[in-house]
Amino acid sequence: MKIAVIGTGYVGLVTGTCLADYGNDVYCVDVAEEKIDQLKNGIIPIYEPGLKGMVQSNYEAERLKFTTDIQTALLHSDICFIAVGTPMGEDGSADLQYVLAAADSIGQYMCRHMYVIDKSTVPVGTAKKVRDTIQKRLDERGSDLTFDVISNPEFLKEGTAVSDCSRPDRIVIGTDNDRAAKVMRNLYLPLVRNNETFIFMDIASAEMTKYTANAMLATKISFMNEISNICEAVGADVNKVRMGIGSDHRIGYHFIYAGCGYGGSCFPKDVEALIRTSSDYGYEARILKAVEAVNQDQKLVIPKKIVSRFGEDLTGKTFGVWGLAFKPDTDDMREAASITIIRELTGRGARVKAYDPKAAVQAQECYLKGNENVEYCASKYTTLVDADAMILVTEWKEFKVPDFEEIKKRLRTPVIFDGRNQYDAGQMAEYGFEYYQIGVGEQTEG
């Protein structure tokens, strides 16, 4: 099939590349000339395992092309994905300016019947806005060309996006006619193993599905963090509670790990957007507001533990931070807990020595830019030299089984604050560490 993908960010680049890998001819379009030039030269703007090699091989095979010229892309395409960003607006709603700008360009340059697919995460009602925008531009052209607008939300997880796209566990398609449904089935058939993967529905339900999925996962995380705080208060261990409830198949173990809060490009933005959408329709999303509030507070749990241990004034103290990205296997730091933790510490006079396998450049050039109390190190153990404590923030694989003797040798005082509950408390005691977890209260008889 001949496909155009507008937007070469996380979703657009992964989607376009995976579709090209299955033999389709794909044009990836972006207004940023520098990004397009980098992609042509094999420079990938994001870190995602397996993506770079796939981009290079498909580009060399001329199945994948990069351009700033949307007219040329549409001239050679029957299907056009809109995969641009929908950042959070000042009022919490999804900002649709880039989606509607893409729709306007489609209406301006399409030259045959076009299947327009909303891949961006957008609120209910966006498909109608896209349809109206395209039709307005066609009317201005005096054109009688026809088109279909289809909702096809993405369910990519950062760190496993290539496999999620190539072997999806479900493909949600929102459409109002059988012809468009058939085109979408044919597009995705090479990626699926059985028809159960396809879930067809109306457009509004498809738009709602993506927000609901992310809101549900965020709710599980905040719920477990709420439980972790209660566990600390009553003297229970949230790690044991998790095992106790996860064994119930109705609950399961996914997304019930206590930690220092969720971040990333999806959960914070989508929860807030769903709250705003609910408000626009006259409904107060009380649970989602609580999910968001708990998450913001959870990012302060580690700083509060540090203040409790070392005092409010941290001048002269140094902390080694392991992990900056909001999760492992990505360089994405959007809404990451590390930002809050580091700002809280340096705001009290502390120095921070940080290491992350992939996200250090993002921190230095964007999220912690200008913070002179942060030093970026080339290895995890370097962060600990003469540090007063180690702080684990992101559960990268290389942090799971470190050399604890080496950690103890390098630290000024043997103190570990574990924001992801990665280590065994008994083992930490054997090594002689002061070990602080999330959601583990002082044990009492009762």
XYZ file of C-alpha atoms in Angstrom:
446
model
C 0.000 0.000 0.000
C 1.039 3.628 -0.504
C 1.029 5.542 2.784
C 1.837 8.996 4.100
C 2.515 9.580 7.783
C 2.349 13.181 8.979
C 4.588 13.603 12.003
C 7.938 11.927 12.676
C 7.742 11.945 16.450
C 7.507 8.843 18.562
C 4.254 7.474 17.125
C 4.710 8.592 13.530
C 8.268 7.354 13.100
C 7.615 3.955 14.682
C 4.351 3.453 12.777
C 5.772 4.517 9.425
C 8.889 2.411 9.845
C 7.016 -0.737 10.865
C 4.565 -0.411 7.970
C 7.478 0.036 5.565
C 9.134 -3.044 7.045
C 6.131 -5.100 5.896
C 6.577 -3.958 2.299
C 4.480 -0.796 2.114
C 5.744 2.372 0.443
C 5.766 5.033 3.168
C 6.427 8.763 3.145
C 7.116 10.216 6.591
C 6.408 13.954 6.589
C 7.478 16.625 9.047
C 7.688 20.426 8.966
C 11.023 20.350 10.812
C 13.688 20.369 8.102
C 16.495 19.618 10.539
C 14.748 16.482 11.788
C 14.098 15.256 8.242
C 17.739 15.848 7.296
C 18.864 13.915 10.371
C 16.569 11.000 9.549
C 17.925 10.870 5.998
C 21.406 10.655 7.511
C 20.481 7.856 9.907
C 20.211 10.053 13.008
C 17.168 9.000 15.048
C 15.717 11.757 17.290
C 14.452 9.312 19.931
C 15.873 6.255 21.644
C 13.813 3.139 21.062
C 15.325 -0.374 21.013
C 15.467 -1.812 17.499
C 14.216 1.307 15.732
C 17.450 2.704 14.313
C 18.373 -0.409 12.360
C 14.859 -0.790 11.030
C 14.765 2.840 9.849
C 18.111 2.516 8.104
C 17.296 -0.760 6.328
C 13.929 0.444 5.031
C 15.321 3.820 3.996
C 18.112 2.125 2.053
C 15.528 -0.165 0.432
C 13.579 2.983 -0.582
C 10.404 1.748 1.081
C 10.714 4.519 3.669
C 11.144 8.132 2.584
C 11.460 11.330 4.593
C 10.258 14.705 3.340
C 8.966 18.133 4.352
C 6.848 18.231 1.179
C 3.383 16.986 2.083
C 2.127 17.601 -1.459
C 4.573 15.066 -2.850
C 3.740 12.582 -0.096
C 0.002 12.816 -0.764
C 0.536 12.586 -4.525
C 1.932 9.097 -3.966
C -0.456 7.948 -1.196
C -3.942 6.511 -0.749
C -3.751 6.408 3.050
C -2.622 9.238 5.310
C -1.922 8.878 9.010
C -2.073 11.944 11.247
C 0.512 11.221 13.944
C 1.433 14.655 15.233
C 1.720 15.715 18.857
C -1.235 16.725 20.992
C 0.474 18.513 23.900
C -1.379 19.562 27.010
C -2.898 23.020 26.731
C -2.853 25.563 29.533
C -6.331 24.442 30.625
C -5.381 20.743 30.609
C -7.117 19.940 27.330
C -5.381 18.318 24.359
C -4.011 20.970 22.012
C -5.295 20.028 18.542
C -3.573 22.772 16.545
C -1.097 20.363 14.915
C -3.797 17.782 14.156
C -5.993 20.368 12.472
C -3.025 21.891 10.630
C -2.301 18.427 9.210
C -5.954 18.040 8.247
C -5.867 21.407 6.489
C -2.809 20.344 4.482
C -4.524 17.098 3.505
C -7.525 19.035 2.245
C -5.236 21.381 0.324
C -3.114 18.749 -1.437
C -5.042 15.453 -1.662
C -5.624 14.417 -5.261
C -7.673 11.209 -4.962
C -9.954 9.508 -2.455
C -8.025 9.527 0.782
C -8.312 7.403 3.898
C -7.335 9.772 6.706
C -6.385 7.962 9.898
C -6.203 9.714 13.270
C -3.285 8.005 15.009
C -2.611 10.832 17.467
C -4.199 10.580 20.886
C -7.183 12.898 20.572
C -10.386 13.571 22.541
C -13.843 12.474 21.466
C -15.108 14.662 18.650
C -11.736 15.200 16.950
C -12.624 13.087 13.904
C -15.498 15.468 13.160
C -13.155 18.459 13.454
C -10.697 16.777 11.109
C -13.485 15.975 8.647
C -14.820 19.528 8.747
C -11.326 20.992 8.276
C -10.575 18.831 5.232
C -13.996 19.461 3.693
C -13.660 23.222 4.157
C -10.372 23.220 2.280
C -11.821 21.025 -0.497
C -14.779 23.381 -0.839
C -12.383 26.303 -1.171
C -10.647 24.402 -3.970
C -13.984 23.679 -5.644
C -13.081 19.995 -5.456
C -15.510 17.070 -5.321
C -12.875 14.645 -3.989
C -14.062 12.290 -1.258
C -12.369 10.951 1.865
C -12.925 8.875 5.000
C -11.768 9.783 8.505
C -10.877 6.784 10.668
C -9.854 6.612 14.315
C -7.006 4.165 14.916
C -5.436 4.932 18.316
C -1.906 3.768 19.057
C -1.023 1.552 22.005
C 2.770 1.745 21.840
C 4.791 1.416 25.021
C 8.069 3.301 25.115
C 10.857 0.754 25.264
C 8.879 -1.921 23.378
C 7.254 0.231 20.685
C 8.725 -1.627 17.711
C 7.424 -5.005 18.867
C 4.114 -3.445 19.949
C 3.659 -2.043 16.450
C 4.866 -5.152 14.605
C 2.962 -7.629 16.809
C 0.011 -5.698 18.261
C -2.164 -7.303 20.926
C -5.164 -5.389 19.559
C -5.956 -3.016 16.703
C -8.808 -0.650 17.504
C -10.500 0.820 14.435
C -13.245 3.409 14.602
C -15.093 3.929 11.330
C -18.566 4.635 10.013
C -18.476 2.555 6.826
C -17.560 -0.934 5.638
C -15.271 0.225 2.837
C -12.935 1.979 5.244
C -13.047 -1.004 7.601
C -11.952 -3.307 4.765
C -9.029 -1.041 3.876
C -7.868 -0.995 7.498
C -8.132 -4.770 7.800
C -6.041 -5.241 4.649
C -3.471 -2.725 5.911
C -2.918 -4.540 9.191
C -3.410 -8.182 8.163
C 0.344 -8.804 7.726
C 0.870 -7.777 11.366
C -1.749 -9.991 13.016
C -2.158 -13.694 13.623
C -5.909 -13.921 14.139
C -9.044 -11.880 13.588
C -9.532 -11.402 17.322
C -6.821 -8.734 17.157
C -9.181 -6.468 15.204
C -11.719 -4.542 17.248
C -14.087 -2.483 15.098
C -16.283 0.174 16.655
C -17.748 3.609 16.083
C -15.376 6.563 15.881
C -16.274 8.155 19.230
C -15.730 4.876 21.077
C -12.342 4.395 19.416
C -11.277 7.902 20.435
C -12.427 7.195 23.981
C -10.671 3.811 24.158
C -7.149 5.235 24.110
C -7.820 7.720 26.922
C -9.617 5.074 28.953
C -6.735 2.610 28.629
C -4.143 5.104 29.820
C -6.401 6.447 32.571
C -7.008 2.892 33.834
C -3.294 2.100 33.994
C -2.547 5.405 35.700
C -5.326 4.659 38.192
C -3.776 1.301 39.091
C -0.416 2.979 39.701
C -1.846 5.760 41.862
C -4.074 3.322 43.731
C -1.090 1.172 44.655
C 0.906 4.228 45.655
C -1.979 5.279 47.868
C -1.916 1.823 49.458
C 1.856 2.117 49.904
C 1.392 5.304 51.922
C -1.216 3.609 54.092
C 1.153 0.657 54.570
C 3.849 2.996 55.881
C 1.378 4.530 58.316
C 0.118 1.232 59.728
C 3.395 -0.723 59.690
C 2.677 -2.990 56.727
C 4.837 -3.903 53.718
C 3.356 -2.949 50.344
C 5.583 -5.489 48.573
C 3.901 -8.309 50.472
C 0.477 -6.746 49.976
C 1.140 -6.639 46.237
C 1.864 -10.369 46.217
C -1.260 -11.015 48.216
C -3.584 -9.182 45.852
C -1.778 -9.883 42.582
C -2.360 -13.599 42.920
C -6.062 -12.877 42.458
C -6.543 -13.314 38.696
C -9.169 -10.569 38.713
C -6.454 -8.115 39.749
C -3.176 -9.515 38.403
C 0.346 -8.174 38.917
C 0.593 -5.621 36.137
C 0.854 -1.955 37.173
C 0.505 -2.591 40.909
C 4.089 -1.818 41.872
C 4.552 1.023 44.348
C 7.045 3.681 43.334
C 7.784 7.373 43.107
C 5.071 8.230 40.590
C 4.352 7.822 36.894
C 5.508 10.147 34.132
C 6.057 10.101 30.395
C 4.316 11.546 27.383
C 1.003 9.731 27.844
C -0.348 9.092 31.336
C -0.070 12.627 32.791
C -1.316 14.325 29.624
C -4.118 11.872 28.899
C -5.483 11.789 32.447
C -5.593 15.586 32.471
C -7.198 15.708 29.008
C -9.896 13.220 30.041
C -10.612 15.296 33.142
C -10.980 18.340 30.904
C -13.180 16.523 28.379
C -15.431 15.322 31.186
C -15.731 18.880 32.476
C -16.602 20.148 28.995
C -19.533 17.734 28.965
C -20.678 18.716 32.458
C -19.239 15.786 34.406
C -16.686 15.909 37.221
C -14.168 13.074 36.916
C -13.541 12.668 40.635
C -11.510 9.463 40.497
C -9.224 10.823 37.777
C -8.641 14.014 39.760
C -7.588 11.874 42.718
C -5.311 9.780 40.467
C -3.542 12.920 39.338
C -3.269 14.386 42.840
C -1.848 11.167 44.312
C 0.725 10.992 41.527
C 1.936 14.534 42.103
C 2.295 13.874 45.831
C 4.072 10.563 45.208
C 6.929 12.314 43.443
C 7.659 14.052 46.748
C 7.891 10.863 48.825
C 11.628 10.318 48.272
C 12.553 13.975 48.962
C 10.512 13.819 52.190
C 12.347 10.673 53.295
C 15.667 12.350 52.562
C 14.707 15.457 54.540
C 13.571 13.251 57.412
C 16.964 11.511 57.414
C 19.315 14.442 56.703
C 17.331 17.519 57.703
C 15.649 20.350 55.828
C 18.899 22.121 54.950
C 20.870 19.881 52.580
C 23.728 22.283 51.995
C 26.966 20.316 51.809
C 25.179 17.031 51.079
C 25.690 15.076 47.859
C 23.320 12.463 46.427
C 23.996 9.932 43.689
C 20.926 9.485 41.486
C 20.510 6.357 39.389
C 18.067 6.944 36.555
C 16.563 10.066 34.975
C 14.140 8.747 32.338
C 10.535 8.210 33.424
C 10.953 4.464 32.759
C 13.685 2.124 31.500
C 14.568 1.652 27.809
C 13.755 5.213 26.782
C 15.365 8.627 26.912
C 11.992 10.303 27.565
C 12.013 12.530 30.653
C 8.627 14.171 30.237
C 6.977 14.423 33.671
C 9.646 12.087 35.118
C 9.837 11.721 38.900
C 13.570 12.437 38.692
C 12.857 16.062 37.757
C 10.838 16.687 40.909
C 13.251 14.770 43.143
C 16.352 16.551 41.885
C 14.748 20.000 42.020
C 13.596 19.380 45.590
C 17.105 18.359 46.654
C 19.057 21.072 44.860
C 16.500 23.624 46.014
C 17.578 22.781 49.568
C 21.252 23.247 48.743
C 22.250 19.682 47.853
C 24.513 18.588 45.014
C 23.325 15.782 42.756
C 25.510 13.438 40.716
C 23.283 11.694 38.184
C 23.619 8.806 35.749
C 21.193 7.443 33.157
C 22.134 5.139 30.251
C 20.151 7.224 27.731
C 18.488 10.323 29.219
C 21.410 12.435 30.478
C 21.453 14.655 27.389
C 17.713 15.291 27.704
C 18.196 16.290 31.329
C 21.164 18.543 30.665
C 19.742 20.284 27.592
C 16.108 20.546 28.587
C 14.522 19.300 31.794
C 17.245 20.258 34.268
C 18.952 22.840 32.084
C 20.766 25.522 34.040
C 20.760 23.621 37.331
C 24.392 24.102 38.340
C 24.053 21.747 41.304
C 23.672 18.733 39.009
C 26.670 16.830 37.661
C 26.188 14.160 34.986
C 28.370 11.071 35.332
C 29.495 8.453 32.827
C 28.733 5.456 35.049
C 26.488 4.530 37.942
C 29.298 3.989 40.419
C 30.882 7.363 39.657
C 27.779 9.077 41.037
C 28.448 7.545 44.454
C 31.958 8.842 45.105
C 31.748 10.790 48.394
C 27.950 10.877 48.163
C 25.873 10.863 51.329
C 23.276 8.511 49.827
C 22.265 6.707 46.671
C 18.803 7.253 45.158
C 17.330 4.748 42.709
C 14.728 6.460 40.512
C 14.522 4.460 37.258
C 14.672 0.665 37.246
C 17.079 0.171 34.350
C 18.254 -3.421 33.917
C 21.854 -2.542 34.812
C 20.670 -1.323 38.217
C 18.924 -4.549 39.199
C 21.937 -6.530 40.448
C 24.696 -4.021 41.257
C 27.846 -4.653 43.256
C 26.665 -3.644 46.721
C 30.163 -3.850 48.178
C 31.280 -1.343 45.557
C 28.318 0.898 46.393
C 29.136 0.804 50.092
C 32.819 1.471 49.452
C 32.125 4.588 47.395
C 29.371 6.137 49.520
C 30.324 8.474 52.345
C 27.502 6.955 54.398
C 25.839 3.613 53.500
C 22.334 4.940 52.765
C 20.056 3.902 49.869
C 16.702 5.438 48.978
C 14.926 3.036 46.626
C 12.167 4.759 44.651
C 11.174 1.534 42.857
C 11.517 -1.110 45.608
C 14.071 -3.044 43.565
C 16.187 -4.546 46.319
C 15.630 -7.008 49.136
C 15.501 -5.358 52.544
C 17.075 -8.370 54.262
C 20.004 -8.369 51.883
C 20.469 -4.633 52.370
C 20.627 -5.175 56.131
C 23.283 -7.859 55.683
C 25.417 -5.400 53.720
C 24.949 -2.841 56.481
C 22.898 -0.297 54.502
C 20.301 2.064 55.832
C 17.635 1.144 53.314
C 14.532 3.227 52.640
C 11.740 1.838 50.451
C 8.359 3.052 49.270
C 5.432 1.766 51.299
C 7.214 -0.208 54.011
C 6.298 0.884 57.503
C 7.983 0.139 60.789
C 7.018 -3.358 61.786
C 4.993 -3.643 64.979
C 3.529 -6.510 66.936
C -0.199 -6.850 66.547
